[in-house]
mmCIF file of C-alpha atoms in Angstrom:
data_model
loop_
_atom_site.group_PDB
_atom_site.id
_atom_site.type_symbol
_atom_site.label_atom_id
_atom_site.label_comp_id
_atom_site.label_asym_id
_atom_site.label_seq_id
_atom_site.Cartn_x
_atom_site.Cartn_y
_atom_site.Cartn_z
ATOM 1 C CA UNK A 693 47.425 31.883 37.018
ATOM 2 C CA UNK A 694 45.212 34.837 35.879
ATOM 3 C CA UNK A 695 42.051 33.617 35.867
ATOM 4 C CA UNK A 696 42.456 32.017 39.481
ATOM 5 C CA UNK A 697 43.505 34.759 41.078
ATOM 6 C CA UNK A 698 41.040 37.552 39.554
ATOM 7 C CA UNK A 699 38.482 35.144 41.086
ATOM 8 C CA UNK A 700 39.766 35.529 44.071
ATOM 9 C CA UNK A 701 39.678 39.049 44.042
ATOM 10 C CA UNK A 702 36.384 39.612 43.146
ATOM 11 C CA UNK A 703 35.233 36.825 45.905
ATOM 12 C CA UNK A 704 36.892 39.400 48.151
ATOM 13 C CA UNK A 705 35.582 42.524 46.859
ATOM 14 C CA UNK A 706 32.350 40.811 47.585
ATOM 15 C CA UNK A 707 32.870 39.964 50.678
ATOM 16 C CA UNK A 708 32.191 36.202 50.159
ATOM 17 C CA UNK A 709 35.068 35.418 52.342
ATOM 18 C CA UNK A 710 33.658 36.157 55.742
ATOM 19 C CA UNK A 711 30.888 34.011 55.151
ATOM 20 C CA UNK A 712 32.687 31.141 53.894
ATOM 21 C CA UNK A 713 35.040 31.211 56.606
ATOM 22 C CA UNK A 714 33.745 27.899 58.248
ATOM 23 C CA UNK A 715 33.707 26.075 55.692
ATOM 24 C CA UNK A 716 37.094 27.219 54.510
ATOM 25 C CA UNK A 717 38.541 25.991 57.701
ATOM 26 C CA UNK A 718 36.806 22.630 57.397
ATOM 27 C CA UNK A 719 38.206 22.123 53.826
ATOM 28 C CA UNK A 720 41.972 22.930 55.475
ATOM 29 C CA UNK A 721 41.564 20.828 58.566
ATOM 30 C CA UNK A 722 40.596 18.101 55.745
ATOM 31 C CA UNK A 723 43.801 18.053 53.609
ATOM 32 C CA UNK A 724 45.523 18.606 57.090
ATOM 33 C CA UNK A 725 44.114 14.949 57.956
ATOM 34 C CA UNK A 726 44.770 13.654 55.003
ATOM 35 C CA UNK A 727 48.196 14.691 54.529
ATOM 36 C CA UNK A 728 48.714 13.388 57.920
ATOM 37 C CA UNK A 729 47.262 10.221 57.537
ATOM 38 C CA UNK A 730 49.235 10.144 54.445
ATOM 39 C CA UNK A 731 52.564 10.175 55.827
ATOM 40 C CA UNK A 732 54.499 11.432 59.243
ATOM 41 C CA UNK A 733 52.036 13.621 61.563
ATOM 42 C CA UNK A 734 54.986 15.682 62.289
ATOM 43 C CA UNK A 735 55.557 18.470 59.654
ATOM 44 C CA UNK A 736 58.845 18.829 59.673
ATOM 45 C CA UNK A 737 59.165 15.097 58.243
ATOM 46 C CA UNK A 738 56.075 15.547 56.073
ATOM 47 C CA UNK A 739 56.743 18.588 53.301
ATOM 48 C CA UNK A 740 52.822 18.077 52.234
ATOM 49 C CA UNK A 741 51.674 18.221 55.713
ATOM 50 C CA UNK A 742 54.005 21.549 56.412
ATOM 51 C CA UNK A 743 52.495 23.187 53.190
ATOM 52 C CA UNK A 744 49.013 22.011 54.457
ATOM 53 C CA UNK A 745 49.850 23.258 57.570
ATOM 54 C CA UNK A 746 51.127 27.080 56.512
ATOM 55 C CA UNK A 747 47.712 27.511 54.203
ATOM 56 C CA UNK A 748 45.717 27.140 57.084
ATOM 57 C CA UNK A 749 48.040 29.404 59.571
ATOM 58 C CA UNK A 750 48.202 31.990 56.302
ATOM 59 C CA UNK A 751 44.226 31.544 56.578
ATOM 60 C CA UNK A 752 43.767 32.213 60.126
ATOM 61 C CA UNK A 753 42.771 28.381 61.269
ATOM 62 C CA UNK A 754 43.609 28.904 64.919
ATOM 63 C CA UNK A 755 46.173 26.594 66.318
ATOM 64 C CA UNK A 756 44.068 24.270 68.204
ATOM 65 C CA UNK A 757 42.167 23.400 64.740
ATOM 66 C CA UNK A 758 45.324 22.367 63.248
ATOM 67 C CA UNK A 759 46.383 20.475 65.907
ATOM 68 C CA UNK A 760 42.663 18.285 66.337
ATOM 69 C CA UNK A 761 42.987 17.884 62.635
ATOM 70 C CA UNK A 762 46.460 16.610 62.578
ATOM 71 C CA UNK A 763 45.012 13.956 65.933
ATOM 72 C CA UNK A 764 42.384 13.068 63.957
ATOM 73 C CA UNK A 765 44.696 11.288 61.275
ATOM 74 C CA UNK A 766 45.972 8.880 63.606
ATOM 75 C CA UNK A 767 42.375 8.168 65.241
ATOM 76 C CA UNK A 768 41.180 4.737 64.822
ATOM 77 C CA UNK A 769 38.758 4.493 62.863
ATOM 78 C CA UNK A 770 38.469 7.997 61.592
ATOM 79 C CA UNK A 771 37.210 9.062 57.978
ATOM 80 C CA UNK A 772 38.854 7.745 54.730
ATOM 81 C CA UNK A 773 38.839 10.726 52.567
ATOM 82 C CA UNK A 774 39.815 9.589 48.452
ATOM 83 C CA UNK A 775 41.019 12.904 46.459
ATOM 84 C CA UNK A 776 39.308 12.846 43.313
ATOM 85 C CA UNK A 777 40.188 14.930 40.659
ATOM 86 C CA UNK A 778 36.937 16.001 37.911
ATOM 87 C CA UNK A 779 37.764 17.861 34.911
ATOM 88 C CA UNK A 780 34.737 19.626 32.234
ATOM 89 C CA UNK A 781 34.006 22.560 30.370
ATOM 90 C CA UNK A 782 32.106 25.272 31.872
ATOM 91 C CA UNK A 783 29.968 28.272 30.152
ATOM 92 C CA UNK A 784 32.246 29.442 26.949
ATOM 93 C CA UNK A 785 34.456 26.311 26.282
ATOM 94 C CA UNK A 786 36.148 27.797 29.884
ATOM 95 C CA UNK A 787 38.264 24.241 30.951
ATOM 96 C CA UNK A 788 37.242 23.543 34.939
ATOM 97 C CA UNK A 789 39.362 21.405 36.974
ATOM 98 C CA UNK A 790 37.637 20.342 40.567
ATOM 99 C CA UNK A 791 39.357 18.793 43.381
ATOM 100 C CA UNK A 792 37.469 16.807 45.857
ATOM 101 C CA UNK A 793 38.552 15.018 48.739
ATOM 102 C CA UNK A 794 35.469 12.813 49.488
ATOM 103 C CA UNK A 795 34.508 9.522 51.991
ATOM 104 C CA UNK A 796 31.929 9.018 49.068
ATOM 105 C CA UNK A 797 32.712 8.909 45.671
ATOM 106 C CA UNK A 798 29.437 8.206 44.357
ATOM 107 C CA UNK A 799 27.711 11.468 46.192
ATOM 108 C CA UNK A 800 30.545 13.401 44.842
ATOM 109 C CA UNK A 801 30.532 12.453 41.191
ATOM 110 C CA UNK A 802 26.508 12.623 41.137
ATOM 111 C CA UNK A 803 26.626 16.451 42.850
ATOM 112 C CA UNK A 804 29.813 17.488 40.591
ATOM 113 C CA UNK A 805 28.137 16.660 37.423
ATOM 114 C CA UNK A 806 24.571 17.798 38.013
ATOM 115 C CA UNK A 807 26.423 20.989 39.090
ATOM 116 C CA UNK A 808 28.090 21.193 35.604
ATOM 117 C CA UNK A 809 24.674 20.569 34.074
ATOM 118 C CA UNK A 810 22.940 22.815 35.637
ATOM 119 C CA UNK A 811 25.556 26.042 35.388
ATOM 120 C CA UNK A 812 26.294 25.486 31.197
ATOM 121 C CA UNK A 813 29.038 23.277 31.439
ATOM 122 C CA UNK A 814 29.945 19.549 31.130
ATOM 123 C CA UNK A 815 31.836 17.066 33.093
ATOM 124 C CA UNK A 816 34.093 15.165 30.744
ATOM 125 C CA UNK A 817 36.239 12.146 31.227
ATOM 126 C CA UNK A 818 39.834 12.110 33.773
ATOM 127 C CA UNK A 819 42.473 13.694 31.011
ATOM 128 C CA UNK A 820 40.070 15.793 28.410
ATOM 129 C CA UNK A 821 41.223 19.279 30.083
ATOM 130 C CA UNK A 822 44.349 18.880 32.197
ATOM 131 C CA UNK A 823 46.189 18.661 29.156
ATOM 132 C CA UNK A 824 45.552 22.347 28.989
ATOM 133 C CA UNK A 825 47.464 23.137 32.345
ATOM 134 C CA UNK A 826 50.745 22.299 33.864
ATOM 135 C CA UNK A 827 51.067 21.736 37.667
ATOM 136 C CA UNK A 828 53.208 23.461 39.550
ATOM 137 C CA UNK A 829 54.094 25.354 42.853
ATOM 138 C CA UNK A 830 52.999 28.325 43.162
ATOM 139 C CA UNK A 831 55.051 30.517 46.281
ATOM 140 C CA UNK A 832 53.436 33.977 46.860
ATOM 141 C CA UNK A 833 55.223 36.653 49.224
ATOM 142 C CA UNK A 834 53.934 40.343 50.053
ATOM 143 C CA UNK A 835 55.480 43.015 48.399
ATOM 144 C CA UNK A 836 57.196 44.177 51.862
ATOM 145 C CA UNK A 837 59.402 40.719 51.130
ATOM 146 C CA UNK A 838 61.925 42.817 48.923
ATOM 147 C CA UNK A 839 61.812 44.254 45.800
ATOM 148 C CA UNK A 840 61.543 42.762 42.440
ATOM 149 C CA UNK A 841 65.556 42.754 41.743
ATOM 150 C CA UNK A 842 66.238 41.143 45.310
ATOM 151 C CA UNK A 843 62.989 38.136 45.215
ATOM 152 C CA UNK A 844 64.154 37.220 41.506
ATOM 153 C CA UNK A 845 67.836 36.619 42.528
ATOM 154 C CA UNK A 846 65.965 34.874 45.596
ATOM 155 C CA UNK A 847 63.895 32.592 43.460
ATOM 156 C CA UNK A 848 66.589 31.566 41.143
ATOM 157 C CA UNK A 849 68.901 31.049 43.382
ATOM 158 C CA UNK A 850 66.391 28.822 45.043
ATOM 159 C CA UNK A 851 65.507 26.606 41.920
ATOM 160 C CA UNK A 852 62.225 28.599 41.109
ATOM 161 C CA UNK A 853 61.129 29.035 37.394
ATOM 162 C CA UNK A 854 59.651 31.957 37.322
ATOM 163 C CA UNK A 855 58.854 35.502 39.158
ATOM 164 C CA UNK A 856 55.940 37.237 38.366
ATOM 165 C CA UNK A 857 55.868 41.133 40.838
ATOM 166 C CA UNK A 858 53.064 43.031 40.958
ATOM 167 C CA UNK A 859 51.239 45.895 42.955
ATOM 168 C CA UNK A 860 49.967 42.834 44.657
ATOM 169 C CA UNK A 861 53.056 40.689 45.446
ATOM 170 C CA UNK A 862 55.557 38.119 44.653
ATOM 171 C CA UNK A 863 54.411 35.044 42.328
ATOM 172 C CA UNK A 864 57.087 32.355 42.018
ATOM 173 C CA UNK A 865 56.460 29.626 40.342
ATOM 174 C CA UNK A 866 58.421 25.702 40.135
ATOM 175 C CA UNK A 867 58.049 22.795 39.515
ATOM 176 C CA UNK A 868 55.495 20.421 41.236
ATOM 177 C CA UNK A 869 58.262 18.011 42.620
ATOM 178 C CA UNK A 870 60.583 21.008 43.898
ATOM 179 C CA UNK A 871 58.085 22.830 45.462
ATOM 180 C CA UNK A 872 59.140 21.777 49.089
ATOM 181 C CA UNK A 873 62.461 22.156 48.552
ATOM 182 C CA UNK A 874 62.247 25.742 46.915
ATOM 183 C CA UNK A 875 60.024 26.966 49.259
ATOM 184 C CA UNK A 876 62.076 26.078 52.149
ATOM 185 C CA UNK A 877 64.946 27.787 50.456
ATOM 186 C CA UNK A 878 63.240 30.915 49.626
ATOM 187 C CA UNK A 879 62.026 31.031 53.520
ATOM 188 C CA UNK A 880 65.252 31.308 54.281
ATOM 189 C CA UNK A 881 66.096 33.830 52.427
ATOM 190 C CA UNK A 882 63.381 36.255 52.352
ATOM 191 C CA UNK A 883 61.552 35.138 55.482
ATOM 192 C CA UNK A 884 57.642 33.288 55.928
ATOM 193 C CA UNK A 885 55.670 33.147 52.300
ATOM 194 C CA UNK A 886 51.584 34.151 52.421
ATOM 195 C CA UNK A 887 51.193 30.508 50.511
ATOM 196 C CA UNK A 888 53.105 28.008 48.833
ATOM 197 C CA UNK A 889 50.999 25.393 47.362
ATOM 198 C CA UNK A 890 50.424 23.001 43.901
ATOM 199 C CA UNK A 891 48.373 24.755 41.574
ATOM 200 C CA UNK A 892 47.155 24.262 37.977
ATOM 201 C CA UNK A 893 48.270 26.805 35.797
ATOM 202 C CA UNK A 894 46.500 27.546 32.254
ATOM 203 C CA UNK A 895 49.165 27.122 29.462
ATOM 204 C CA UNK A 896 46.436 28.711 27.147
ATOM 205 C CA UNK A 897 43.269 31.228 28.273
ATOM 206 C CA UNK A 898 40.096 31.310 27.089
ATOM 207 C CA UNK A 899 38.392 35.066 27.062
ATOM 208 C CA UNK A 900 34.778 35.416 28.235
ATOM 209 C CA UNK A 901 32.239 38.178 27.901
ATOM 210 C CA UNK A 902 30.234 39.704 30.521
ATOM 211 C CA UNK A 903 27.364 36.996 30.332
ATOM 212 C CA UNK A 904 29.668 34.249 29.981
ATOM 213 C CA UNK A 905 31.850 35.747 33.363
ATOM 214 C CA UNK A 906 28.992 35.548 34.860
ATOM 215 C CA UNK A 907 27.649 32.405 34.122
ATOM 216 C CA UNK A 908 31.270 30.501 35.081
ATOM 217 C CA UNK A 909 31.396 32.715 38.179
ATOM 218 C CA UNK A 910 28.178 31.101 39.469
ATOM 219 C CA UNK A 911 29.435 27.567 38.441
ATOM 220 C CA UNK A 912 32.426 27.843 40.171
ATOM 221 C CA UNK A 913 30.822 29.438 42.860
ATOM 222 C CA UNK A 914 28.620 26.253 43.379
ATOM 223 C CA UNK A 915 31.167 24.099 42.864
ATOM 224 C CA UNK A 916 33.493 25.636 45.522
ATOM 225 C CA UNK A 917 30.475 25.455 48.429
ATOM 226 C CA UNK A 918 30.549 21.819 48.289
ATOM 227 C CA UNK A 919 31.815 20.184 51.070
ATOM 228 C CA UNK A 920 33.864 17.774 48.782
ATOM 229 C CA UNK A 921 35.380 20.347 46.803
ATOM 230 C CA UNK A 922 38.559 21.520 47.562
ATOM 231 C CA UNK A 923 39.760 23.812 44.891
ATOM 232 C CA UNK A 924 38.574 24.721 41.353
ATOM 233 C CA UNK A 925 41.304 25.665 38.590
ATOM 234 C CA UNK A 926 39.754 27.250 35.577
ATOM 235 C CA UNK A 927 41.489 28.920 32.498
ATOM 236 C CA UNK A 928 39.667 32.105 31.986
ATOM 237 C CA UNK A 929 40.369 35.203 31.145
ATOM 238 C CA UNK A 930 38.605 37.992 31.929
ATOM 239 C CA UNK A 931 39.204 42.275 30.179
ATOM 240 C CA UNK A 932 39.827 44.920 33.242
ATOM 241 C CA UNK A 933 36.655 46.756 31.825
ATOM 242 C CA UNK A 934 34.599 43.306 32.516
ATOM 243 C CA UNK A 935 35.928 42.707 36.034
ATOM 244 C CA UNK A 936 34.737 46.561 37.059
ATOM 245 C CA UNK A 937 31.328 44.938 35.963
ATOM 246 C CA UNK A 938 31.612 41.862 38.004
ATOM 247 C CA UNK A 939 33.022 43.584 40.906
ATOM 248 C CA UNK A 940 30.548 46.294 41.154
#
């Protein structure tokens, strides 16, 4: 997913990271709850709780985090968090995709589409962008997990779709139903991934300019400092020459 992980990039160049940190971990410990609540507080017996469970570890949540935020699911009384899913166009026709995980829908909605408003975009109806992306699972490893000839007979062997290697690592990509299983599979085989999670990947890009980069940058940059927001998918694509600028 290009445009998703060039953002990330340039959030690290810039440091961004470091100062999100908190509220990174409180967005983890979340979906940890939730997928907890959702179905067996033990891991092994929950594959959406495991997966919930290795983003944080991969993330540095400390172990005693995880473990309040998997108690707190079977607390009386605790929080009932609804995942929402909002989809819009940002600046440039970009499609935006935000997932919340809210206790009030109302506040959410109201914030997520005066944020739209405000950055050049508009929220649109459940259904007018995801058409646009397929969801999947979306395994990454670190290059030091083998080279490209020995994690593609890996992934296929495992049920994956398809490898993408890079200077940067190992993408591996199935489908959203297998991801459990494949992941599981490849762990065996080539050891402990960095993440293995559902994503929503573009099946077509839409190329900005410098001004419009910008201008979805800060939109998604809003978006993703909401408390409610879990994740935002967009299908950008940015030139090599306009990242330099953005990263600068």
């Amino acid at each position: 997913m290009a445009g998703h992980s060039k953002w990330a990039n340039i959030q690290h160049r810039k440091g961004r990271q470091d100062a999100a940190r908190s509220k990174l971990f409180s967005k983890l410990a979340k979906e940890i709850t939730v997928a907890a609540k959702m179905g067996d507080p033990d891991p092994d017996k929950n594959p959406r709780l495991r997966l919930a469970v290795k983003e944080a570890k991969t993330n540095s949540v400390p172990k005693d985090v995880i473990q309040r935020a998997i108690d707190k699911s079977q607390a009386a009384g605790g929080d009932d968090y609804e995942e929402i899913r909002y989809e819009g166009y940002g600046p440039g026709g970009v499609a935006v995709i935000v997932e919340a995980m809210t206790d009030n829908r109302n506040r959410t909605a109201s914030t997520v589409r005066s944020t739209f408003g405000k950055h050049g975009g508009n929220l649109g109806e459940t259904g007018s962008v995801s058409f646009m992306f397929e969801r999947k699972g979306e395994i990454v490893y670190a290059l030091s997990a083998g080279d490209e000839d020995t994690v593609m007979e890996a992934a296929i062997e495992a049920g994956a779709e398809n490898v993408e290697s890079s200077e940067e690592g190992h993408v591996i990509t199935c489908a959203d139903t297998d991801l459990n299983e494949v992941s599981t599979a490849l762990e065996e085989a080539l050891g402990e991934s960095e993440t293995a999670k559902l994503i929503w990947q573009p099946t077509t890009t839409t190329a900005l300019d410098l001004d419009g980069a910008q201008k979805l940058m800060k939109l998604i940059e809003v978006l993703e400092d909401d408390d409610d927001v879990q994740r935002v998918t967009a299908n950008f694509e940015i030139s090599d020459e306009i990242m330099e600028q953005l990263a600068g």
